[in-house]
Amino acid sequence: MAETKTQPWWKNAVVYQIYPRSFQDSNGDGIGDIPGIIRRLPYLEELGIDAVWLSPVCRSPQDDNGYDISDYQDIDPMFGTLEDMEQLIAEAKKHHIRIIMDLVLNHTSDEHRWFLEAKKGKNNPYHDYYVWRDGEEGTYPNDMKATFGGPAWEWVPELGQYYFHQFSVKQPDLNWENPKVRREIYDMILWWMKKGVGGFRLDVIDQIAKEPDRGITNNGPRLHEFLRELSRETFQKGDLITVGEAWGANAENAKLYSAPDGSEFSMVFQFEHMVMDQKEEKWDLAPLPFVKLKKDLAKWQTELYGVGWNSLFLNNHDLPRIVSRWGDDGKYRKESAKMLATMLHGMQGTPYIYQGEELGMTNVRFPDIADYRDIESLNMYKERMAAGYKEEDVMESIYAKGRDNARTPMQWDASKNAGFTEGTPWIGVNPNYTEINAEAEKKDPDSVFHYYQKLIRLRKEYPVFLDGKFELLLPEDGQIFAYTRTDEDAALLVCVNFTGEDASWSMPEEFRGARTLIHNYPGEGPEGTLRPYEAFMLYKKK
Ligand code: NOJ
């Protein structure tokens, strides 16, 4: 990969994810909204990001915080209006920021017009937009389970049929086998493209080609056929970034998803690295196998080099805060937040920053289950309590893995409700906002915020971040994550101590005397022992 000029814009971009209901409220109803986002555009420009991925803002009953859409072509009143959305796209452009929308195409809300029609009768033209099976009440078509608990089938007595839902009962799965469904979706996407959006994130996109009779959810046989058609009919008519969420992605199929010819998407979110510290179920924790993590990330870097493209992320609205998960959110909060960012941002791919990550925001421990809002956590709590688990164990799982960890309001300043709202926030603010907030971070030259700002700048300044070939150093070391990136002109060394203990390190010969690009302790990148969570990058011209 020599010619950086011919690379698509998104290979050099850094994306910032906004969870709109928790970002900035503008009207005092306790829920973040689009005018609130517009107000914070200067902050995002200052951070240096190129695009914002907005979690869903379309009309929705909010059973799953907007991932249950009842109208793809309207904005939910709690977030604003279609005009607000158009204004956001226009204003963001002035700040050199593109807006990426979240497309939820695997399912709709059960309050979507299509589903309301579909339920009216087997001969209704919309009936076949969803996945139905005849049956008898109480005898499910099979034993498939929904991600948010319970069976994946819901009985509709008027029809004498079950519909299929991989998520909540209020999220019926769309039937992608039906070409009319696909056409409706393409027309809707083209409509958003005309409004000037910069790209799309595609929710659980590897689950659209399900075959429930064979128990298939992810990676169904027709998946890539559908994706190529989707891309041809829509994305390829614009200059967009597209990223598919694919829990079932592996390094092999990721080459299809992110093929450089653009036949599917720009890239996918894959989760191999995000499920290593759990047992079968996400709630059952396991220690992070650090050496395995390094080898896994290295595999993705190597496998996709020149034939695909990686997304780089450690956080999103479904995941706990990484500084609490793999770092230390106490004594070494700043050091470890910076360490994790260094480890990630040196790699090849497009980095995604989740709101508040750039402040080193942490997980939260609310005392009572009544303080929690997420359907997934609440359902799990009910199921496990009924199954006889101890409440404190159930709460520990939520503290460690619950999605609300990432969904507490953005911490803007030390004023009431962290400057998020004048009203009562829809979910509690993390009490540590008096210390951890954007205002304090911006004042402190040594803050996590300024470190992220610098990492973003470095990627744009040095082409080796874009095209350098990856090599993992010290693969078996149990504390240090170190790698190099090398292209025709330069070499980069990224080295971090992943632990809260000193780690012994000896500088590779070729990097002695190289320039320190960034370092989370004062001074040059060290030649000997690394301090707790110490992290740095060195650069050498050839
Ligand atoms: C993945 C989204 O990220 C998550 O928040 C949502 O609950 C499910 N897909 C269902 O749409």
Coordinates of C-alpha atoms and ligand atoms in Angstrom, one line a residue:
M1 CA 0.0 0.0 0.0
A2 CA 2.1 2.9 -1.2
E3 CA -0.1 5.6 -2.5
T4 CA -1.8 7.2 0.5
K5 CA -3.5 9.7 -1.8
T6 CA -5.6 7.1 -3.5
Q7 CA -6.9 5.6 -0.2
P8 CA -10.5 6.3 0.7
W9 CA -11.0 9.1 3.3
W10 CA -12.2 6.8 6.0
K11 CA -8.9 4.9 6.2
N12 CA -7.4 8.1 7.7
A13 CA -10.4 9.0 9.8
V14 CA -11.1 8.7 13.5
V15 CA -14.8 8.1 14.4
Y16 CA -16.5 9.2 17.6
Q17 CA -19.6 7.4 18.7
I18 CA -22.4 9.3 20.4
Y19 CA -25.2 7.6 22.3
P20 CA -27.7 10.5 21.9
R21 CA -29.8 9.9 24.9
S22 CA -26.8 10.3 27.2
F23 CA -24.7 13.0 25.4
Q24 CA -26.3 16.4 25.9
D25 CA -29.8 17.4 26.8
S26 CA -30.9 20.8 25.5
N27 CA -34.6 21.1 26.7
G28 CA -34.5 19.8 30.3
D29 CA -36.4 16.6 29.8
G30 CA -33.4 14.6 31.1
I31 CA -32.8 12.9 27.7
G32 CA -30.0 13.9 25.4
D33 CA -31.1 15.3 22.0
I34 CA -29.9 16.5 18.6
P35 CA -29.8 20.2 19.5
G36 CA -27.6 19.2 22.4
I37 CA -25.2 17.4 20.0
I38 CA -25.1 20.5 17.7
R39 CA -24.1 22.6 20.8
R40 CA -21.2 20.2 21.4
L41 CA -19.8 20.2 17.9
P42 CA -16.9 22.6 18.8
Y43 CA -15.8 20.1 21.5
L44 CA -15.7 17.3 18.9
E45 CA -13.8 19.4 16.4
E46 CA -11.3 20.3 19.1
L47 CA -10.8 16.6 19.9
G48 CA -10.0 16.2 16.2
I49 CA -12.4 13.5 15.1
D50 CA -13.6 13.2 11.5
A51 CA -17.0 11.6 11.8
V52 CA -19.7 10.9 14.4
W53 CA -21.6 7.6 14.5
L54 CA -25.0 8.4 16.1
S55 CA -26.7 5.5 17.8
P56 CA -30.3 5.4 16.5
V57 CA -32.4 8.6 16.6
C58 CA -35.3 7.4 14.4
R59 CA -38.8 7.1 15.7
S60 CA -39.0 4.3 18.2
P61 CA -41.0 3.1 21.2
Q62 CA -37.5 2.8 22.9
D63 CA -37.9 -0.7 24.1
D64 CA -34.2 -1.2 23.3
N65 CA -33.2 2.5 23.4
G66 CA -33.9 3.1 19.7
Y67 CA -32.7 -0.2 18.3
D68 CA -36.4 -0.9 17.8
I69 CA -37.4 1.5 15.0
S70 CA -41.0 2.2 14.2
D71 CA -40.2 4.8 11.4
Y72 CA -36.9 4.8 9.6
Q73 CA -37.7 8.1 7.9
D74 CA -38.5 10.2 10.9
I75 CA -36.7 11.3 14.1
D76 CA -38.0 10.4 17.5
P77 CA -39.6 13.5 19.1
M78 CA -37.4 12.8 22.2
F79 CA -34.4 13.6 20.1
G80 CA -35.8 16.4 18.0
T81 CA -37.2 16.7 14.5
L82 CA -36.1 15.9 11.0
E83 CA -35.2 19.6 10.6
D84 CA -32.9 19.2 13.6
M85 CA -31.3 16.2 12.0
E86 CA -30.8 18.1 8.7
Q87 CA -29.3 21.0 10.7
L88 CA -26.9 18.6 12.5
I89 CA -25.7 17.3 9.2
A90 CA -25.1 20.8 7.9
E91 CA -23.5 22.2 11.1
A92 CA -21.3 19.2 11.5
K93 CA -20.0 19.7 8.0
K94 CA -18.9 23.2 9.0
H95 CA -16.8 21.6 11.7
H96 CA -15.4 19.1 9.2
I97 CA -17.4 16.2 10.7
R98 CA -19.5 13.7 8.9
I99 CA -22.6 12.1 10.4
I100 CA -22.9 8.3 10.4
M101 CA -26.3 6.9 11.0
D102 CA -27.1 3.6 12.7
L103 CA -29.1 1.3 10.4
V104 CA -31.1 -1.3 12.2
L105 CA -32.1 -3.6 9.4
N106 CA -32.3 -7.0 11.0
H107 CA -35.6 -6.1 12.8
T108 CA -38.1 -3.3 13.3
S109 CA -40.2 -2.3 16.2
D110 CA -43.4 -4.3 16.6
E111 CA -45.0 -0.8 16.3
H112 CA -43.6 -0.3 12.8
R113 CA -46.4 0.2 10.2
W114 CA -45.1 -2.9 8.4
F115 CA -45.6 -5.1 11.4
L116 CA -48.9 -3.7 12.3
E117 CA -50.1 -4.5 8.8
A118 CA -48.4 -7.9 8.9
K119 CA -50.4 -8.9 11.9
K120 CA -53.7 -8.2 10.2
G121 CA -53.7 -11.4 8.3
K122 CA -51.8 -14.0 6.4
N123 CA -52.8 -12.4 3.1
N124 CA -51.8 -8.9 4.0
P125 CA -49.1 -7.7 1.6
Y126 CA -46.8 -7.0 4.6
H127 CA -47.2 -10.3 6.2
D128 CA -44.2 -11.8 4.4
Y129 CA -42.0 -8.9 5.6
Y130 CA -41.4 -10.9 8.8
V131 CA -40.6 -14.4 9.7
W132 CA -43.7 -16.5 10.7
R133 CA -44.3 -20.2 11.5
D134 CA -47.6 -21.9 12.0
G135 CA -48.1 -23.7 15.2
E136 CA -50.0 -24.2 18.4
E137 CA -49.9 -22.0 21.4
G138 CA -47.3 -23.2 23.9
T139 CA -45.4 -25.4 21.4
Y140 CA -42.6 -23.3 20.0
P141 CA -41.4 -24.0 16.4
N142 CA -38.0 -24.9 18.0
D143 CA -36.0 -24.1 21.1
M144 CA -34.1 -21.0 19.8
K145 CA -33.6 -18.3 22.4
A146 CA -33.7 -14.6 22.1
T147 CA -30.6 -12.5 23.1
F148 CA -32.6 -10.6 25.7
G149 CA -33.9 -13.8 27.3
G150 CA -36.8 -16.1 26.7
P151 CA -37.8 -17.9 23.5
A152 CA -37.1 -16.4 20.1
W153 CA -40.7 -17.0 19.1
E154 CA -43.8 -15.0 20.0
W155 CA -47.3 -16.3 19.6
V156 CA -50.0 -14.2 17.8
P157 CA -53.3 -15.8 18.6
E158 CA -55.3 -13.9 15.8
L159 CA -53.0 -15.6 13.2
G160 CA -52.3 -18.9 14.9
Q161 CA -48.7 -18.2 14.1
Y162 CA -45.4 -17.4 15.8
Y163 CA -43.1 -14.6 14.7
F164 CA -39.3 -14.9 15.1
H165 CA -37.4 -12.3 17.1
Q166 CA -33.7 -12.6 17.9
F167 CA -33.9 -9.7 20.4
S168 CA -36.9 -8.6 22.5
V169 CA -40.5 -9.5 21.7
K170 CA -40.8 -5.9 20.5
Q171 CA -38.1 -6.4 17.9
P172 CA -39.6 -8.8 15.2
D173 CA -37.0 -10.0 12.7
L174 CA -37.4 -8.8 9.1
N175 CA -37.6 -11.4 6.3
W176 CA -34.6 -10.6 4.0
E177 CA -35.6 -13.5 1.7
N178 CA -38.4 -11.2 0.6
P179 CA -37.2 -8.9 -2.3
K180 CA -39.8 -6.3 -1.4
V181 CA -38.3 -5.9 2.1
R182 CA -34.9 -5.4 0.5
R183 CA -36.2 -2.8 -1.9
E184 CA -38.0 -0.8 0.8
I185 CA -34.7 -0.8 2.8
Y186 CA -32.6 0.4 -0.2
D187 CA -35.0 3.2 -1.0
M188 CA -34.9 4.3 2.7
I189 CA -31.1 4.3 2.6
L190 CA -31.0 6.3 -0.6
W191 CA -33.3 8.8 1.0
W192 CA -30.9 9.3 3.9
M193 CA -27.9 9.5 1.5
K194 CA -29.6 12.4 -0.3
K195 CA -29.8 14.2 3.0
G196 CA -26.0 14.1 3.1
V197 CA -25.1 11.6 5.7
G198 CA -21.5 10.5 5.7
G199 CA -22.0 6.8 6.3
F200 CA -23.8 4.0 8.1
R201 CA -23.2 1.6 10.9
L202 CA -25.2 -1.6 10.3
D203 CA -26.6 -3.2 13.4
V204 CA -26.1 -7.0 13.8
I205 CA -25.9 -7.2 10.1
D206 CA -24.5 -10.7 10.1
Q207 CA -27.9 -11.9 11.4
I208 CA -30.1 -10.8 8.6
A209 CA -29.8 -14.0 6.6
K210 CA -31.2 -16.2 9.3
E211 CA -32.6 -19.6 8.7
P212 CA -34.5 -20.4 11.9
D213 CA -35.6 -23.8 10.8
R214 CA -32.0 -24.8 10.8
G215 CA -31.1 -22.8 13.9
I216 CA -29.0 -20.4 11.9
T217 CA -28.7 -16.8 13.0
N218 CA -25.3 -15.4 12.1
N219 CA -23.6 -16.0 8.8
G220 CA -26.5 -17.5 7.0
P221 CA -25.8 -19.0 3.5
R222 CA -27.2 -16.0 1.7
L223 CA -25.6 -13.3 3.8
H224 CA -22.9 -12.1 1.5
E225 CA -25.2 -12.2 -1.5
F226 CA -27.6 -9.9 0.4
L227 CA -24.8 -7.6 1.5
R228 CA -23.4 -7.2 -2.0
E229 CA -26.8 -6.4 -3.3
L230 CA -27.3 -3.9 -0.5
S231 CA -24.0 -2.2 -1.2
R232 CA -24.5 -2.1 -5.0
E233 CA -28.0 -0.6 -4.7
T234 CA -27.0 2.0 -2.1
F235 CA -23.6 2.6 -0.6
Q236 CA -21.7 2.4 -3.9
K237 CA -23.6 5.4 -5.2
G238 CA -21.9 7.6 -2.6
D239 CA -18.6 8.2 -0.9
L240 CA -19.5 6.7 2.5
I241 CA -18.0 4.9 5.4
T242 CA -19.9 1.8 6.2
V243 CA -19.3 -0.5 9.1
G244 CA -21.2 -3.7 9.8
E245 CA -21.6 -5.0 13.4
A246 CA -20.8 -8.7 13.1
W247 CA -20.5 -10.7 16.3
G248 CA -20.0 -13.7 14.0
A249 CA -17.2 -12.3 12.0
N250 CA -13.8 -14.1 11.7
A251 CA -10.7 -13.1 10.0
E252 CA -11.7 -15.1 6.9
N253 CA -15.2 -13.6 6.3
A254 CA -13.9 -10.2 7.3
K255 CA -12.0 -10.2 4.0
L256 CA -15.3 -10.4 2.2
Y257 CA -17.0 -7.8 4.4
S258 CA -14.2 -5.3 4.0
A259 CA -12.9 -6.2 0.5
P260 CA -11.0 -3.2 -1.0
D261 CA -13.3 -3.3 -4.1
G262 CA -16.0 -1.9 -1.8
S263 CA -18.4 -4.7 -2.8
E264 CA -19.8 -5.0 0.8
F265 CA -18.7 -2.5 3.5
S266 CA -15.7 -0.4 4.5
M267 CA -15.1 -2.6 7.5
V268 CA -16.8 -4.6 10.3
F269 CA -16.9 -4.5 14.0
Q270 CA -15.7 -7.9 15.1
F271 CA -15.7 -9.0 18.7
E272 CA -13.2 -11.8 19.2
H273 CA -11.1 -9.6 21.5
M274 CA -14.2 -8.4 23.4
V275 CA -15.4 -11.8 24.5
M276 CA -12.2 -13.3 25.8
D277 CA -12.7 -12.4 29.4
Q278 CA -16.0 -14.3 29.8
K279 CA -17.2 -17.8 29.9
E280 CA -20.1 -19.1 27.7
E281 CA -22.4 -16.2 28.7
K282 CA -21.2 -12.6 28.9
W283 CA -22.3 -12.4 32.6
D284 CA -20.0 -15.1 33.7
L285 CA -16.6 -13.5 34.0
A286 CA -13.2 -15.0 33.3
P287 CA -9.7 -13.5 33.6
L288 CA -8.4 -11.8 30.5
P289 CA -6.0 -14.2 28.7
F290 CA -3.5 -11.5 27.9
V291 CA -1.1 -13.5 25.6
K292 CA -4.1 -14.8 23.7
L293 CA -5.5 -11.2 23.3
K294 CA -2.2 -10.0 21.8
K295 CA -2.0 -12.9 19.4
D296 CA -5.6 -12.4 18.4
L297 CA -5.2 -8.7 17.7
A298 CA -2.0 -9.5 15.8
K299 CA -3.8 -12.0 13.7
W300 CA -6.4 -9.5 12.6
Q301 CA -3.7 -7.0 11.8
T302 CA -1.8 -9.5 9.6
E303 CA -4.7 -11.2 8.0
L304 CA -6.4 -8.1 6.7
Y305 CA -3.2 -6.3 5.6
G306 CA -3.7 -5.2 2.0
V307 CA -6.9 -7.3 1.6
G308 CA -9.3 -5.8 4.0
W309 CA -9.6 -3.2 6.7
N310 CA -9.9 -3.3 10.5
S311 CA -12.1 -1.2 12.8
L312 CA -10.3 -0.5 16.1
F313 CA -12.4 -0.2 19.2
L314 CA -12.5 -1.2 22.9
N315 CA -15.7 0.5 23.9
N316 CA -19.3 1.1 22.6
H317 CA -22.8 1.5 24.1
D318 CA -23.0 -2.3 24.6
L319 CA -19.7 -2.8 26.4
P320 CA -18.4 -1.8 29.9
R321 CA -15.9 1.0 30.1
I322 CA -12.5 -0.3 29.1
V323 CA -10.5 1.5 31.8
S324 CA -12.6 -0.3 34.4
R325 CA -12.4 -3.6 32.5
W326 CA -8.8 -4.0 31.4
G327 CA -7.2 -1.0 33.1
D328 CA -7.3 0.4 36.7
D329 CA -10.1 2.8 37.4
G330 CA -8.6 3.7 40.7
K331 CA -5.0 4.7 41.3
Y332 CA -3.8 4.4 37.7
R333 CA -6.9 5.5 35.9
K334 CA -5.2 8.1 33.8
E335 CA -2.2 6.0 33.0
S336 CA -4.1 2.9 32.1
A337 CA -6.7 4.8 30.0
K338 CA -3.8 6.3 28.0
M339 CA -2.1 2.9 27.8
L340 CA -5.1 1.2 26.3
A341 CA -5.5 4.1 23.8
T342 CA -1.9 3.8 22.8
M343 CA -2.1 0.1 22.3
L344 CA -5.1 0.5 20.0
H345 CA -4.4 3.7 18.1
G346 CA -1.0 2.4 16.8
M347 CA -2.7 -0.3 14.9
Q348 CA -3.9 -0.3 11.3
G349 CA -7.5 0.4 10.9
T350 CA -10.1 3.1 11.7
P351 CA -10.3 3.9 15.4
Y352 CA -13.6 4.5 17.1
I353 CA -13.8 6.5 20.3
Y354 CA -16.9 6.0 22.4
Q355 CA -18.2 9.2 24.2
G356 CA -16.4 9.7 27.5
E357 CA -13.6 7.3 26.6
E358 CA -11.5 10.4 25.9
L359 CA -12.1 11.5 29.5
G360 CA -11.3 8.1 31.0
M361 CA -14.9 7.7 32.1
T362 CA -15.4 4.6 34.3
N363 CA -18.1 1.9 35.0
V364 CA -20.7 2.7 37.6
R365 CA -22.0 0.8 40.6
F366 CA -25.6 1.9 41.3
P367 CA -26.8 0.4 44.6
D368 CA -30.2 -0.9 43.4
I369 CA -31.5 -2.8 40.4
A370 CA -34.2 -0.1 40.2
D371 CA -31.4 2.4 39.2
Y372 CA -30.8 0.3 36.0
R373 CA -32.5 0.9 32.7
D374 CA -31.1 -1.6 30.2
I375 CA -33.6 -4.2 29.0
E376 CA -30.8 -6.8 28.8
S377 CA -29.6 -6.3 32.4
L378 CA -33.1 -6.2 33.7
N379 CA -34.2 -9.4 32.0
M380 CA -31.0 -11.2 33.1
Y381 CA -31.6 -10.0 36.7
K382 CA -35.2 -11.4 36.6
E383 CA -34.1 -14.7 35.1
R384 CA -31.2 -15.3 37.4
M385 CA -33.1 -14.3 40.5
A386 CA -35.8 -16.7 39.6
A387 CA -33.2 -19.4 39.0
G388 CA -31.9 -18.9 42.6
Y389 CA -28.7 -16.9 42.0
K390 CA -27.5 -14.7 44.9
E391 CA -28.5 -11.1 44.3
E392 CA -25.0 -9.8 45.1
D393 CA -23.6 -12.1 42.4
V394 CA -26.1 -10.9 39.9
M395 CA -25.3 -7.3 40.7
E396 CA -21.6 -8.0 40.4
S397 CA -22.2 -9.2 36.8
I398 CA -24.1 -6.0 36.0
Y399 CA -21.3 -3.9 37.6
A400 CA -18.8 -5.7 35.4
K401 CA -20.6 -6.2 32.2
G402 CA -23.9 -4.3 32.1
R403 CA -24.5 -2.0 29.2
D404 CA -25.6 0.9 31.4
N405 CA -22.0 1.3 32.4
A406 CA -21.5 3.0 29.1
R407 CA -24.8 4.7 29.1
T408 CA -24.5 7.0 32.1
P409 CA -24.6 10.7 31.0
M410 CA -21.6 12.3 29.5
Q411 CA -19.6 14.2 32.1
W412 CA -19.2 17.7 30.9
D413 CA -18.3 19.6 34.1
A414 CA -18.6 19.6 37.9
S415 CA -22.0 21.4 38.0
K416 CA -25.3 19.6 38.8
N417 CA -25.9 16.4 36.7
A418 CA -22.4 16.9 35.2
G419 CA -23.8 19.6 32.9
F420 CA -25.7 17.0 31.0
T421 CA -29.2 18.2 31.8
E422 CA -31.1 20.8 33.8
G423 CA -33.8 18.3 34.5
T424 CA -33.8 14.8 36.0
P425 CA -31.5 12.5 33.9
W426 CA -33.1 9.4 32.5
I427 CA -30.4 7.4 34.2
G428 CA -28.2 8.4 37.1
V429 CA -24.9 10.3 36.5
N430 CA -21.8 8.5 37.6
P431 CA -21.0 10.2 41.0
N432 CA -17.3 10.6 40.0
Y433 CA -18.3 13.4 37.6
T434 CA -17.0 16.0 40.0
E435 CA -13.5 14.8 39.3
I436 CA -13.8 13.2 35.8
N437 CA -15.3 15.7 33.4
A438 CA -14.5 17.4 30.1
E439 CA -14.0 20.8 31.6
A440 CA -11.3 19.6 34.1
E441 CA -9.7 17.4 31.4
K442 CA -9.4 20.4 29.0
K443 CA -7.7 22.5 31.6
D444 CA -5.1 19.8 32.4
P445 CA -2.4 19.6 29.8
D446 CA -1.6 16.1 31.0
S447 CA -5.2 14.8 30.7
V448 CA -6.6 11.8 29.0
F449 CA -8.4 14.2 26.7
H450 CA -5.2 15.8 25.5
Y451 CA -3.6 12.4 25.0
Y452 CA -6.4 11.3 22.7
Q453 CA -6.2 14.6 20.9
K454 CA -2.5 13.9 20.3
L455 CA -3.0 10.3 19.2
I456 CA -5.6 11.5 16.6
R457 CA -3.2 14.2 15.3
L458 CA -0.3 11.7 15.0
R459 CA -2.3 9.4 12.8
K460 CA -2.8 12.2 10.4
E461 CA 0.8 13.4 10.5
Y462 CA 2.6 10.1 9.9
P463 CA 1.6 7.8 7.0
V464 CA 3.1 4.8 8.7
F465 CA 0.0 4.6 10.9
L466 CA -2.0 4.2 7.7
D467 CA 0.1 1.7 5.8
G468 CA 2.8 0.3 8.0
K469 CA 3.0 -3.5 8.2
F470 CA 2.4 -4.9 11.6
E471 CA 4.7 -7.1 13.6
L472 CA 4.1 -8.4 17.1
L473 CA 7.1 -8.3 19.5
L474 CA 7.5 -10.5 22.6
P475 CA 4.4 -12.6 21.8
E476 CA 4.7 -14.7 25.0
D477 CA 5.4 -11.8 27.4
G478 CA 2.8 -11.7 30.1
Q479 CA 3.0 -7.9 30.8
I480 CA 4.1 -6.1 27.7
F481 CA 2.2 -5.5 24.5
A482 CA 4.7 -4.3 21.9
Y483 CA 4.6 -4.1 18.1
T484 CA 6.1 -2.4 15.2
R485 CA 4.6 -0.9 12.1
T486 CA 6.9 -0.5 9.1
D487 CA 6.6 1.0 5.6
E488 CA 9.1 2.0 3.0
D489 CA 10.0 5.2 4.7
A490 CA 9.7 4.8 8.4
A491 CA 9.2 2.5 11.4
L492 CA 7.0 2.9 14.4
L493 CA 7.3 1.1 17.8
V494 CA 4.3 0.9 20.1
C495 CA 5.1 -0.4 23.5
V496 CA 2.8 -0.7 26.6
N497 CA 2.9 -2.3 30.0
F498 CA -0.6 -3.8 30.4
T499 CA -0.2 -4.3 34.1
G500 CA 0.0 -2.3 37.4
E501 CA 3.4 -3.8 38.2
D502 CA 6.8 -2.8 36.8
A503 CA 7.8 -4.8 33.7
S504 CA 11.3 -5.5 32.5
W505 CA 11.9 -4.2 29.0
S506 CA 14.8 -3.8 26.7
M507 CA 14.7 -1.4 23.8
P508 CA 15.2 -3.1 20.4
E509 CA 18.5 -2.0 18.9
E510 CA 17.0 -0.3 15.9
F511 CA 14.8 2.0 18.0
R512 CA 17.6 3.3 20.3
G513 CA 17.6 7.1 20.0
A514 CA 14.4 7.1 18.0
R515 CA 12.0 10.1 18.4
T516 CA 9.3 9.7 21.1
L517 CA 6.0 10.6 19.6
I518 CA 3.9 10.1 22.7
H519 CA 4.4 8.9 26.2
N520 CA 2.1 8.6 29.2
Y521 CA 4.9 9.4 31.7
P522 CA 7.2 12.4 31.6
G523 CA 10.4 12.2 29.4
E524 CA 11.5 10.0 26.6
G525 CA 10.4 6.4 25.9
P526 CA 12.4 4.3 28.5
E527 CA 15.2 1.9 27.6
G528 CA 14.8 -0.3 30.7
T529 CA 12.0 -1.1 33.2
L530 CA 8.5 0.0 32.4
R531 CA 6.4 1.6 35.2
P532 CA 2.8 0.6 35.8
Y533 CA 0.7 1.0 32.7
E534 CA 3.6 2.9 31.0
A535 CA 3.0 3.4 27.3
F536 CA 4.8 5.1 24.4
M537 CA 5.4 5.3 20.7
L538 CA 8.7 5.8 19.0
Y539 CA 9.3 6.8 15.4
K540 CA 12.3 6.4 13.2
K541 CA 12.7 7.5 9.6
K542 CA 14.6 5.0 7.4
Ligands
NOJ1 C1 -26.7 -4.3 18.7 C2 -26.8 -3.0 19.3 O1 -25.5 -2.4 19.4 C3 -27.5 -3.2 20.6 O2 -27.5 -2.0 21.4 C4 -28.9 -3.7 20.3 O3 -29.5 -4.0 21.6 C5 -28.9 -4.9 19.4 N1 -28.0 -4.8 18.4 C6 -30.3 -5.1 18.9 O4 -30.6 -4.2 17.9

